[in-house]
Coordinates of C-alpha atoms and ligand atoms in Angstrom, one line a residue:
X1 CA -1.3 14.7 -0.5
X2 CA 1.5 15.0 -2.3
X3 CA 3.5 13.6 -5.3
X4 CA 6.9 14.2 -5.2
X5 CA 9.2 12.3 -7.5
X6 CA 11.8 10.3 -5.7
X7 CA 15.3 11.8 -6.7
X8 CA 17.3 7.9 -7.1
X9 CA 15.4 6.1 -9.7
X10 CA 16.3 4.6 -12.5
X11 CA 15.1 5.3 -15.8
X12 CA 13.3 2.0 -17.3
X13 CA 14.8 2.9 -21.0
X14 CA 14.6 -0.9 -22.0
X15 CA 12.5 -1.7 -25.0
X16 CA 12.7 -4.1 -27.5
X17 CA 11.3 -1.5 -30.1
X18 CA 9.5 1.9 -29.3
X19 CA 6.9 1.9 -27.8
X20 CA 3.3 4.2 -27.3
X21 CA 2.5 3.9 -23.6
X22 CA -1.5 4.5 -23.1
X23 CA -2.1 7.2 -20.4
X24 CA -2.1 6.2 -16.9
X25 CA -5.4 7.3 -16.0
X26 CA -7.3 4.8 -17.9
X27 CA -5.7 1.7 -17.4
X28 CA -7.4 -1.2 -15.1
X29 CA -4.8 -1.3 -12.6
X30 CA -4.3 -4.6 -10.2
X31 CA -4.4 -3.9 -6.6
X32 CA -0.9 -5.8 -4.7
X33 CA -1.5 -9.6 -4.0
X34 CA -4.1 -10.0 -7.3
X35 CA -3.6 -12.2 -10.1
X36 CA -3.8 -9.7 -13.3
X37 CA -7.1 -10.0 -15.3
X38 CA -6.6 -12.9 -17.3
X39 CA -7.4 -11.4 -20.8
X40 CA -4.3 -9.0 -20.5
X41 CA -1.8 -11.1 -19.6
X42 CA 0.3 -14.0 -22.4
X43 CA 1.2 -17.0 -21.3
X44 CA 4.5 -16.5 -19.6
X45 CA 7.1 -18.2 -22.0
X46 CA 9.1 -19.0 -19.1
X47 CA 8.5 -20.5 -15.9
X48 CA 11.5 -20.2 -12.4
X49 CA 10.3 -23.2 -9.7
X50 CA 12.3 -24.3 -6.5
X51 CA 12.5 -27.6 -5.9
X52 CA 10.5 -27.7 -2.7
X53 CA 11.7 -31.6 -0.1
X54 CA 7.7 -32.2 1.0
X55 CA 9.5 -35.4 2.9
X56 CA 10.8 -33.1 5.2
X57 CA 8.4 -30.5 6.7
X58 CA 6.0 -33.5 8.1
X59 CA 4.8 -31.3 10.5
X60 CA 4.0 -28.4 8.3
X61 CA 0.8 -27.0 8.5
X62 CA -1.8 -25.3 5.9
X63 CA -0.7 -22.0 7.0
X64 CA 2.9 -23.4 7.1
X65 CA 2.2 -23.9 3.4
X66 CA 0.8 -20.5 2.2
X67 CA 2.9 -18.5 4.4
X68 CA 5.8 -20.3 1.9
X69 CA 4.4 -20.0 -1.3
X70 CA 3.3 -15.9 0.1
X71 CA 7.3 -15.8 -0.4
X72 CA 8.0 -17.9 -3.0
X73 CA 5.3 -15.8 -5.5
X74 CA 6.2 -12.9 -3.5
X75 CA 10.4 -13.3 -5.3
X76 CA 9.3 -14.5 -8.1
X77 CA 9.1 -17.9 -8.0
X78 CA 6.1 -19.0 -10.1
X79 CA 6.1 -22.2 -8.6
X80 CA 7.0 -25.3 -6.2
X81 CA 8.9 -28.4 -8.5
X82 CA 7.6 -30.7 -5.4
X83 CA 9.7 -33.4 -4.3
X84 CA 7.8 -36.8 -3.3
X85 CA 10.1 -39.4 -1.2
X86 CA 7.6 -42.1 -0.9
X87 CA 6.2 -41.5 3.0
X88 CA 3.4 -41.8 4.1
X89 CA 3.3 -38.0 4.8
X90 CA 3.8 -36.9 1.3
X91 CA -0.1 -37.1 0.5
X92 CA -1.8 -35.0 3.4
X93 CA 1.1 -32.4 2.8
X94 CA 0.0 -32.3 -1.6
X95 CA -3.5 -31.5 -0.2
X96 CA -2.2 -28.3 1.8
X97 CA 0.3 -27.4 -0.8
X98 CA -2.2 -27.2 -3.5
X99 CA -4.7 -25.9 -1.0
X100 CA -2.4 -23.3 -0.6
X101 CA -1.4 -22.6 -4.3
X102 CA -5.2 -22.7 -5.2
X103 CA -6.0 -19.8 -2.8
X104 CA -2.8 -18.1 -3.6
X105 CA -2.9 -14.1 -4.5
X106 CA -1.0 -14.6 -7.2
X107 CA -0.8 -17.3 -10.0
X108 CA 2.0 -20.0 -8.6
X109 CA 1.7 -23.8 -9.9
X110 CA 2.9 -27.1 -8.4
X111 CA 4.2 -30.5 -9.9
X112 CA 5.5 -33.9 -9.0
X113 CA 8.6 -34.4 -9.2
X114 CA 8.9 -37.7 -7.3
X115 CA 12.5 -39.5 -6.1
X116 CA 14.4 -42.7 -7.5
X117 CA 15.9 -42.5 -4.1
X118 CA 12.8 -43.7 -2.5
X119 CA 10.5 -45.0 -5.8
X120 CA 11.3 -47.9 -7.9
X121 CA 12.0 -47.1 -12.1
X122 CA 10.1 -51.1 -12.3
X123 CA 6.8 -49.3 -10.7
X124 CA 5.2 -46.9 -12.4
X125 CA 1.9 -48.1 -10.6
X126 CA 3.3 -46.3 -7.5
X127 CA 4.2 -43.2 -9.7
X128 CA 1.3 -43.0 -11.5
X129 CA -0.6 -43.0 -8.1
X130 CA 1.2 -40.3 -6.9
X131 CA 0.5 -38.2 -9.7
X132 CA -2.8 -39.3 -10.0
X133 CA -4.7 -37.6 -7.3
X134 CA -2.8 -34.1 -8.1
X135 CA -2.8 -33.6 -11.9
X136 CA -6.7 -32.7 -12.6
X137 CA -5.3 -29.1 -9.7
X138 CA -6.0 -25.9 -10.9
X139 CA -2.3 -25.3 -9.4
X140 CA -1.2 -28.1 -11.1
X141 CA 2.0 -26.7 -13.5
X142 CA 1.0 -27.2 -17.1
X143 CA 2.9 -26.8 -19.9
X144 CA 1.8 -26.8 -23.7
X145 CA -1.4 -28.6 -22.7
X146 CA 0.1 -30.8 -20.3
X147 CA 0.8 -32.0 -16.9
X148 CA 4.3 -31.1 -16.1
X149 CA 5.9 -33.6 -14.2
X150 CA 10.2 -33.6 -13.4
X151 CA 11.6 -36.0 -10.8
X152 CA 15.2 -36.7 -9.4
X153 CA 16.7 -39.5 -11.2
X154 CA 14.4 -42.5 -12.3
X155 CA 15.7 -42.8 -15.8
X156 CA 14.5 -46.7 -17.1
X157 CA 10.9 -45.7 -16.1
X158 CA 7.7 -47.0 -18.0
X159 CA 6.4 -42.9 -18.9
X160 CA 4.0 -44.5 -21.5
X161 CA 2.5 -47.4 -18.6
X162 CA 2.4 -43.9 -16.8
X163 CA 0.7 -41.9 -19.0
X164 CA -1.5 -44.6 -19.8
X165 CA -2.7 -45.3 -16.7
X166 CA -3.1 -42.3 -15.5
X167 CA -4.9 -41.7 -19.7
X168 CA -3.3 -38.3 -20.2
X169 CA -0.3 -37.1 -22.2
X170 CA 2.2 -36.0 -19.3
X171 CA 4.2 -32.8 -19.7
X172 CA 7.9 -35.0 -19.8
X173 CA 10.8 -33.4 -18.5
X174 CA 12.7 -35.3 -15.6
X175 CA 16.9 -35.1 -13.7
X176 CA 18.4 -38.0 -15.6
X177 CA 22.2 -38.0 -16.5
X178 CA 22.7 -36.3 -20.2
X179 CA 23.2 -39.7 -22.5
X180 CA 22.1 -40.0 -25.7
X181 CA 19.6 -42.9 -24.1
X182 CA 18.9 -40.5 -21.2
X183 CA 17.0 -37.9 -25.1
X184 CA 15.4 -41.0 -26.6
X185 CA 13.3 -42.5 -23.5
X186 CA 9.7 -42.6 -25.0
X187 CA 7.6 -40.5 -24.2
X188 CA 10.1 -37.2 -22.8
X189 CA 9.9 -34.1 -23.0
X190 CA 13.0 -31.9 -21.7
X191 CA 15.3 -33.0 -19.5
X192 CA 16.1 -31.7 -16.1
X193 CA 19.6 -31.1 -15.0
X194 CA 21.7 -31.4 -10.9
X195 CA 24.8 -30.2 -11.9
X196 CA 24.5 -26.3 -10.3
X197 CA 27.8 -27.1 -8.5
X198 CA 31.5 -27.6 -8.9
X199 CA 32.3 -31.4 -8.6
X200 CA 28.4 -33.0 -8.5
X201 CA 28.2 -35.7 -10.5
X202 CA 31.2 -37.2 -8.4
X203 CA 31.2 -36.0 -5.3
X204 CA 34.8 -35.0 -5.8
X205 CA 35.5 -31.4 -4.9
X206 CA 37.1 -29.3 -8.0
X207 CA 38.2 -26.0 -7.2
X208 CA 37.1 -24.3 -10.3
X209 CA 33.8 -22.3 -10.4
X210 CA 30.9 -23.4 -11.8
X211 CA 30.7 -22.9 -16.6
X212 CA 28.2 -24.1 -18.6
X213 CA 29.8 -26.6 -20.2
X214 CA 27.7 -29.6 -18.7
X215 CA 24.4 -26.9 -19.5
X216 CA 25.3 -27.4 -23.2
X217 CA 26.1 -30.6 -23.5
X218 CA 21.9 -31.5 -22.3
X219 CA 21.5 -28.9 -24.9
X220 CA 23.1 -30.0 -28.0
X221 CA 22.2 -33.4 -27.0
X222 CA 18.8 -32.2 -27.2
X223 CA 18.1 -29.5 -29.3
X224 CA 18.0 -32.5 -33.1
X225 CA 14.6 -33.4 -30.9
X226 CA 13.3 -30.0 -30.2
X227 CA 13.1 -31.3 -26.4
X228 CA 13.6 -28.6 -24.2
X229 CA 16.1 -28.1 -20.9
X230 CA 15.2 -27.0 -17.1
X231 CA 18.0 -25.8 -15.8
X232 CA 19.6 -26.0 -12.2
X233 CA 20.6 -22.7 -9.9
X234 CA 21.8 -23.1 -6.4
X235 CA 23.4 -20.5 -4.3
X236 CA 25.8 -23.0 -1.9
X237 CA 27.1 -26.8 -1.0
X238 CA 27.8 -27.8 2.7
X239 CA 26.8 -31.0 3.5
X240 CA 28.2 -32.1 7.5
X241 CA 26.2 -35.3 8.6
X242 CA 27.5 -38.1 11.4
X243 CA 26.4 -41.6 10.1
X244 CA 23.8 -42.0 13.0
X245 CA 21.2 -40.3 10.4
X246 CA 21.4 -42.6 8.1
X247 CA 23.5 -39.7 5.5
X248 CA 26.8 -39.7 6.4
X249 CA 28.4 -36.5 4.0
X250 CA 31.1 -34.4 4.9
X251 CA 32.0 -31.4 2.0
X252 CA 31.8 -28.1 0.7
X253 CA 31.5 -27.8 -2.6
X254 CA 33.0 -24.9 -4.2
X255 CA 29.9 -21.8 -4.2
X256 CA 31.8 -18.6 -2.8
X257 CA 30.5 -16.4 -5.6
X258 CA 28.3 -19.3 -7.2
X259 CA 24.0 -17.2 -7.0
X260 CA 25.3 -14.3 -9.2
X261 CA 27.4 -16.4 -11.5
X262 CA 25.1 -18.9 -11.5
X263 CA 21.8 -16.1 -13.2
X264 CA 24.2 -14.7 -15.2
X265 CA 25.0 -17.8 -17.4
X266 CA 21.8 -18.4 -17.5
X267 CA 20.8 -14.9 -19.0
X268 CA 23.9 -15.5 -21.2
X269 CA 22.8 -19.8 -21.9
X270 CA 18.9 -17.2 -23.1
X271 CA 20.6 -15.8 -25.3
X272 CA 21.5 -18.8 -27.0
X273 CA 19.5 -21.3 -26.5
X274 CA 15.8 -19.1 -26.7
X275 CA 14.0 -22.2 -28.2
X276 CA 14.7 -25.2 -25.9
X277 CA 15.5 -22.9 -22.5
X278 CA 12.4 -23.0 -20.9
X279 CA 12.6 -23.6 -17.6
X280 CA 14.3 -22.1 -13.9
X281 CA 14.3 -24.2 -11.2
X282 CA 16.7 -23.5 -8.0
X283 CA 17.8 -25.9 -5.5
X284 CA 16.3 -25.9 -3.4
X285 CA 14.1 -23.9 -1.3
X286 CA 13.9 -25.5 2.1
X287 CA 17.2 -28.4 1.8
X288 CA 18.7 -27.1 5.2
X289 CA 21.1 -31.1 5.0
X290 CA 23.0 -29.2 1.9
X291 CA 22.8 -25.7 2.8
X292 CA 21.5 -24.9 -0.8
X293 CA 18.4 -23.5 0.5
X294 CA 17.2 -20.0 0.0
X295 CA 13.8 -19.7 2.1
X296 CA 14.2 -19.7 6.2
X297 CA 15.7 -22.4 7.7
X298 CA 12.3 -24.4 9.2
X299 CA 14.3 -27.5 10.2
X300 CA 11.9 -29.9 12.1
X301 CA 13.0 -32.7 12.2
X302 CA 14.4 -33.8 14.9
X303 CA 17.8 -36.4 13.5
X304 CA 19.2 -34.2 10.5
X305 CA 21.9 -33.4 12.4
X306 CA 22.3 -30.1 10.7
X307 CA 21.0 -27.5 13.1
X308 CA 24.4 -26.4 14.5
X309 CA 25.5 -25.5 11.4
X310 CA 21.8 -24.2 9.2
X311 CA 19.5 -23.2 11.7
X312 CA 21.2 -19.7 11.9
X313 CA 22.4 -19.3 8.8
X314 CA 19.6 -17.7 6.4
X315 CA 19.8 -17.5 3.7
X316 CA 16.7 -15.4 2.4
X317 CA 18.5 -12.6 1.4
X318 CA 19.4 -14.7 -1.9
X319 CA 15.9 -14.3 -3.5
X320 CA 16.5 -10.3 -3.4
X321 CA 19.2 -10.9 -5.1
X322 CA 17.3 -12.9 -8.1
X323 CA 14.3 -10.5 -8.6
X324 CA 16.4 -8.9 -11.5
X325 CA 17.6 -12.2 -13.0
X326 CA 14.0 -13.5 -13.3
X327 CA 12.8 -11.2 -14.9
X328 CA 15.8 -10.5 -17.4
X329 CA 15.6 -14.3 -17.8
X330 CA 12.3 -14.2 -18.4
X331 CA 12.5 -10.5 -21.0
X332 CA 15.4 -12.5 -23.1
X333 CA 18.5 -10.0 -21.7
X334 CA 21.6 -10.3 -21.4
X335 CA 22.1 -8.5 -17.9
X336 CA 20.1 -7.3 -14.8
X337 CA 18.8 -4.5 -14.5
X338 CA 18.9 -2.3 -12.0
X339 CA 15.7 -0.1 -10.4
X340 CA 16.6 -0.8 -6.4
X341 CA 20.4 0.1 -4.7
X342 CA 20.7 -2.9 -3.1
X343 CA 23.4 -4.8 -1.2
X344 CA 23.3 -8.5 -1.1
X345 CA 26.2 -9.9 1.8
X346 CA 26.6 -13.6 2.6
X347 CA 29.6 -14.8 4.8
X348 CA 31.0 -18.3 6.9
X349 CA 30.5 -17.4 10.5
X350 CA 34.6 -19.2 11.3
X351 CA 38.0 -18.4 9.5
X352 CA 38.7 -21.7 7.4
X353 CA 41.5 -22.4 10.2
X354 CA 39.7 -23.3 13.0
X355 CA 40.1 -26.4 13.4
X356 CA 36.9 -28.2 15.5
X357 CA 37.7 -31.2 14.9
X358 CA 37.5 -32.1 19.1
X359 CA 33.8 -31.3 19.4
X360 CA 31.9 -31.4 16.3
X361 CA 29.3 -33.8 15.5
X362 CA 30.9 -35.9 12.5
X363 CA 34.9 -35.1 13.7
X364 CA 36.6 -34.5 10.5
X365 CA 36.9 -30.9 8.7
X366 CA 34.7 -31.0 5.3
X367 CA 36.8 -32.1 2.3
X368 CA 36.5 -28.7 0.1
X369 CA 37.4 -26.7 3.4
X370 CA 40.5 -25.2 1.9
X371 CA 38.7 -23.8 -1.6
X372 CA 36.2 -21.4 0.4
X373 CA 37.9 -17.6 0.5
X374 CA 38.4 -16.5 4.2
X375 CA 35.9 -13.6 2.3
X376 CA 32.3 -11.5 3.0
X377 CA 30.8 -11.8 -0.5
X378 CA 28.7 -8.7 -0.9
X379 CA 27.0 -8.1 -4.2
X380 CA 26.1 -4.8 -4.7
X381 CA 22.7 -3.9 -7.4
X382 CA 23.2 -0.1 -8.2
X383 CA 21.9 1.9 -10.8
X384 CA 24.7 4.0 -10.5
X385 CA 28.4 4.0 -10.1
X386 CA 28.5 3.9 -6.0
X387 CA 31.4 2.6 -3.2
X388 CA 31.0 -0.1 -1.2
X389 CA 32.9 -0.6 2.3
X390 CA 32.8 -3.2 4.8
X391 CA 33.9 -2.8 8.3
X392 CA 34.8 -6.0 10.2
X393 CA 36.4 -4.4 13.6
X394 CA 38.3 -3.0 13.6
X395 CA 39.0 -2.8 10.0
X396 CA 37.3 -1.2 6.7
X397 CA 37.4 -1.8 3.7
X398 CA 36.1 -0.1 0.4
X399 CA 35.5 -0.8 -3.1
X400 CA 34.5 1.0 -6.2
X401 CA 32.0 0.5 -8.9
X402 CA 32.3 2.4 -11.7
X403 CA 28.0 1.2 -13.6
X404 CA 25.6 0.3 -12.9
X405 CA 24.5 -3.5 -12.5
X406 CA 24.9 -6.4 -10.2
X407 CA 28.8 -6.2 -8.8
X408 CA 30.2 -9.2 -7.0
X409 CA 32.6 -8.6 -4.8
X410 CA 34.6 -10.3 -2.4
X411 CA 36.1 -8.4 0.9
X412 CA 39.3 -10.0 3.4
X413 CA 37.4 -11.3 6.2
X414 CA 38.4 -11.2 10.0
X415 CA 37.2 -11.7 13.5
X416 CA 34.6 -8.8 14.2
X417 CA 31.0 -7.3 14.3
X418 CA 30.0 -6.9 10.5
X419 CA 28.6 -4.2 8.7
X420 CA 28.1 -2.6 5.3
X421 CA 27.0 0.4 3.6
X422 CA 26.9 1.7 -0.1
X423 CA 27.1 5.2 -1.6
X424 CA 25.3 5.8 -4.4
X425 CA 26.0 8.3 -7.0
X426 CA 23.0 11.0 -6.2
X427 CA 21.5 8.0 -3.2
X428 CA 20.5 7.8 -0.4
X429 CA 23.3 5.6 1.9
X430 CA 22.4 2.4 2.2
X431 CA 23.7 0.2 5.6
X432 CA 23.3 -2.8 7.6
X433 CA 25.1 -5.0 10.3
X434 CA 25.9 -9.1 9.1
X435 CA 24.0 -10.6 11.9
X436 CA 27.1 -13.2 12.9
X437 CA 30.1 -12.5 14.1
X438 CA 32.9 -13.3 12.3
X439 CA 35.8 -15.4 14.7
X440 CA 38.6 -18.2 14.6
X441 CA 37.3 -19.8 16.8
X442 CA 34.0 -22.7 15.9
X443 CA 30.8 -22.0 15.6
X444 CA 28.7 -24.2 18.2
X445 CA 31.4 -26.4 18.1
X446 CA 31.5 -27.2 14.8
X447 CA 32.8 -27.2 11.9
X448 CA 30.9 -24.3 9.6
X449 CA 31.2 -24.1 6.1
X450 CA 26.9 -22.8 5.7
X451 CA 27.2 -18.8 5.0
X452 CA 24.4 -16.4 6.7
X453 CA 23.7 -13.7 4.4
X454 CA 22.0 -10.8 4.7
X455 CA 20.5 -7.4 2.7
X456 CA 19.9 -3.2 3.1
X457 CA 17.8 -1.7 0.7
X458 CA 17.1 1.8 1.0
X459 CA 14.0 0.9 2.0
X460 CA 15.5 -0.2 5.7
X461 CA 17.6 2.4 6.0
X462 CA 14.8 5.4 6.3
X463 CA 12.3 2.4 8.3
X464 CA 12.4 4.5 11.0
X465 CA 11.2 7.9 11.2
X466 CA 14.4 10.6 12.0
X467 CA 14.8 11.3 16.4
X468 CA 13.5 14.8 15.7
X469 CA 10.8 14.2 13.6
X470 CA 7.1 14.0 15.6
X471 CA 5.1 14.9 13.6
X472 CA 4.5 18.8 13.9
X473 CA 7.2 19.7 11.3
X474 CA 6.5 18.8 7.4
X475 CA 9.9 17.4 5.5
X476 CA 10.9 14.5 2.3
X477 CA 11.5 11.2 2.8
X478 CA 12.4 9.8 -0.3
X479 CA 14.4 6.8 -1.0
X480 CA 15.3 4.1 -4.0
X481 CA 12.0 2.2 -3.6
X482 CA 11.7 2.3 -7.3
X483 CA 11.4 -1.8 -8.6
X484 CA 9.1 -3.2 -10.6
X485 CA 8.9 -6.2 -7.8
X486 CA 6.7 -6.0 -5.0
X487 CA 8.2 -4.2 -2.1
X488 CA 8.2 -5.7 1.2
X489 CA 6.3 -3.0 4.0
X490 CA 10.1 -2.4 5.9
X491 CA 8.3 -1.4 9.0
X492 CA 7.5 -5.5 9.2
X493 CA 9.2 -6.8 6.7
X494 CA 6.4 -8.6 5.0
X495 CA 3.8 -7.8 2.9
X496 CA 2.8 -5.2 0.8
X497 CA 0.2 -2.9 2.0
X498 CA -2.9 -3.2 0.0
X499 CA -5.2 0.4 -0.8
X500 CA -7.9 -1.1 1.6
X501 CA -5.3 -1.2 4.3
X502 CA -3.8 1.9 3.8
X503 CA -7.4 3.8 4.0
X504 CA -8.3 1.4 7.5
X505 CA -9.0 3.1 10.8
X506 CA -5.6 2.7 11.5
X507 CA -4.1 4.8 9.5
X508 CA -7.1 7.5 8.5
X509 CA -5.7 9.7 9.8
X510 CA -1.4 9.9 9.8
X511 CA 0.2 13.2 11.2
X512 CA 1.9 13.5 7.9
X513 CA 1.2 11.5 5.3
X514 CA 4.2 11.6 1.6
X515 CA 3.6 9.3 -0.8
X516 CA 5.4 9.2 -3.9
X517 CA 4.9 7.5 -6.8
X518 CA 7.7 5.4 -9.1
X519 CA 6.6 3.8 -12.6
X520 CA 8.5 1.7 -14.3
X521 CA 7.7 0.3 -17.7
X522 CA 9.6 -2.9 -19.0
X523 CA 8.8 -4.9 -22.2
X524 CA 9.5 -7.5 -23.8
X525 CA 8.2 -8.6 -27.8
X526 CA 5.0 -9.9 -26.4
X527 CA 3.9 -7.6 -23.7
X528 CA 4.3 -4.7 -21.9
X529 CA 4.7 -3.7 -17.7
X530 CA 4.0 -1.4 -16.4
X531 CA 4.3 -1.2 -12.0
X532 CA 3.4 2.2 -9.9
X533 CA 4.9 1.6 -6.5
X534 CA 2.7 3.7 -4.5
X535 CA 4.6 4.4 -1.2
X536 CA 2.8 6.4 2.1
X537 CA 4.4 7.5 4.7
X538 CA 2.8 8.4 7.7
X539 CA 4.5 9.7 10.7
X540 CA 5.5 9.4 13.7
X541 CA 3.2 6.9 15.0
X542 CA 2.4 4.5 11.7
X543 CA 5.4 4.8 10.5
X544 CA 6.6 3.1 6.6
X545 CA 3.5 2.1 5.5
X546 CA 3.7 0.5 1.6
X547 CA 1.4 1.5 -0.9
X548 CA 1.4 -1.3 -2.6
X549 CA 2.1 -2.0 -6.2
X550 CA -0.2 -2.1 -9.1
X551 CA 0.6 -3.9 -12.2
X552 CA -1.1 -3.6 -15.8
X553 CA 0.1 -5.5 -19.3
X554 CA -0.8 -5.2 -22.8
X555 CA 0.2 -6.4 -25.9
X556 CA 3.5 -4.4 -27.4
Ligands
NAG601 C1 -7.4 7.8 -22.1 O1 -7.8 8.4 -21.6 C2 -7.2 9.5 -22.4 C3 -7.7 10.9 -21.8 O2 -7.8 10.9 -21.1 C4 -8.5 9.6 -23.9 O3 -7.9 10.5 -24.5 C5 -8.2 8.3 -24.6 O4 -9.1 8.0 -25.7 C6 -8.8 6.6 -23.5 N1 -8.2 5.8 -23.8 C7 -8.7 4.8 -23.3 C8 -8.6 3.8 -23.4 O5 -9.7 4.6 -23.0
NAG602 C1 35.9 -17.8 -9.1 O1 35.1 -16.3 -10.5 C2 35.5 -15.5 -9.4 C3 35.2 -14.1 -9.6 O2 35.7 -14.1 -11.1 C4 36.8 -15.7 -8.5 O3 37.6 -14.3 -8.2 C5 37.8 -16.8 -8.2 O4 39.3 -16.2 -8.3 C6 37.2 -17.8 -9.2 N1 37.8 -18.9 -8.7 C7 38.5 -19.7 -9.0 C8 38.7 -21.2 -8.3 O5 38.7 -19.7 -10.2
NAG603 C1 7.8 18.7 18.1 O1 9.0 18.8 17.5 C2 9.1 20.5 17.9 C3 9.9 20.9 16.9 O2 11.2 20.1 17.2 C4 8.6 21.1 19.1 O3 8.7 22.3 19.5 C5 7.8 20.4 19.6 O4 7.1 20.6 20.9 C6 7.4 18.4 19.6 N1 6.4 17.8 19.7 C7 6.5 17.1 20.4 C8 4.9 16.5 20.8 O5 7.2 16.7 21.1

């Protein structure tokens, strides 16, 4: 077995101060998918959650929860904010959720967020009953030793009464509008905001990029009392529901470049308000009725009224864009550090001029449709200067970025199938195809201002051995596989092979093996984390086998 230093590796030199890195030979490593040893992992100061609509998954099984939680954990999410809507089915679903989080091999926490569209502010007993069965679970998120509780609305509920009912102090961080009276809520520890799309507060469409004005309003109100802030982040908003669903909603809030813009805002706020900005809540994990989700579509309700504009519009590539931002958020950096060349794209299926009223279920163009640019959006995550090329039908256009980083680019949208390529200096080319052809006709006969996302990395481009390679010649496949996040197995797109799997009989006698081991070191004021990514390529029968990652942290 040969160890190769891959050519295209971003050398990670961020350091808060000079570091002395222990010899890796005698570091006890933690294998992929297992919790780091607890004695060496200081409690992270900052957390990233995703808003999970429990009432949307009434038919979820234990396996569904296991899958969602493992996926979220693998993308750097620390836990779910469980939005409960008071349906009887919530209880069974919460039990599955806690079981899945408890058995997740990474640390994954849950907290409850009653939705006061359904709960009553005059009934603290009902909220106490909801919390009672779960706040002592080991997977329940505690902050400063107290079970953390959030909400959707509910200003006026008596939290002190709820704490008395439970016989426990809670860490109370609800979503209330920013106001002095909200901040003065008895028992309050922090506030959460839902203002993460331009115009969200009035549902009036506004043609401007999101600013941090609303965040700063909260932060400044909270500052005198030393209270914390949970900031919202969302990739998109489009809802197009006919009145028959009981939720007549038909508007698109301007979201073209929101995802990257917003994450950068979070990093900026984090530097300015590091004592207060402790939590992020991604809105949402699974609200496919508002196109704000980042998980794969799992719509299970029959009366959603959204299938035709959401089912095929996978948003999960947005998650592949957030990991560097999450790392930077946690370590207090002002910019994401890119260790892996990657393209993430998102685009609508239809030019905005398409008229669908005669076949559309709502029958009207959504408010806000004019604001959406007829563009295909690309975020280029680069370790060096790069050229990004988008081909739509027969039209090809390129843009150059001249430094490493995350670059959000817009390419003119036209009719045809879509493909993407990135050539980064000194690195292997990356390419991928959009899953849906752009059309000037109505997709499934409806107005669709949702987006489809997709992603490609160098790992993907080498996921199949070249045809000439039948295992008898020796060749080397190099790619920018270095990452401080777990790398998915390109052969299956999921999971990370454990060392046990690598040595299992199916993989024990590959015709040829190339291994790359890359080491990345990240540091914060409190800890140093070294990640080793080992990729084993065994050709031709076994395809890519990812050697998993190992990580070790110790105080700096
Ligand atoms: C780690 O190994 C190096 C040499 O291999 C040795 O000098 C050092 O003392 C070891 N450290 C620990 C903590 O065992
Ligand atoms: C939002 O920001 C993007 C990127 O800077 C810019 O291209 C776009 O024009 C802005 N949109 C509006 C409405 O100002
Ligand atoms: C494998 O490739 C080599 C070189 O191209 C060729 O000589 C050999 O016959 C091939 N073997 C098989 C089993 O196809």
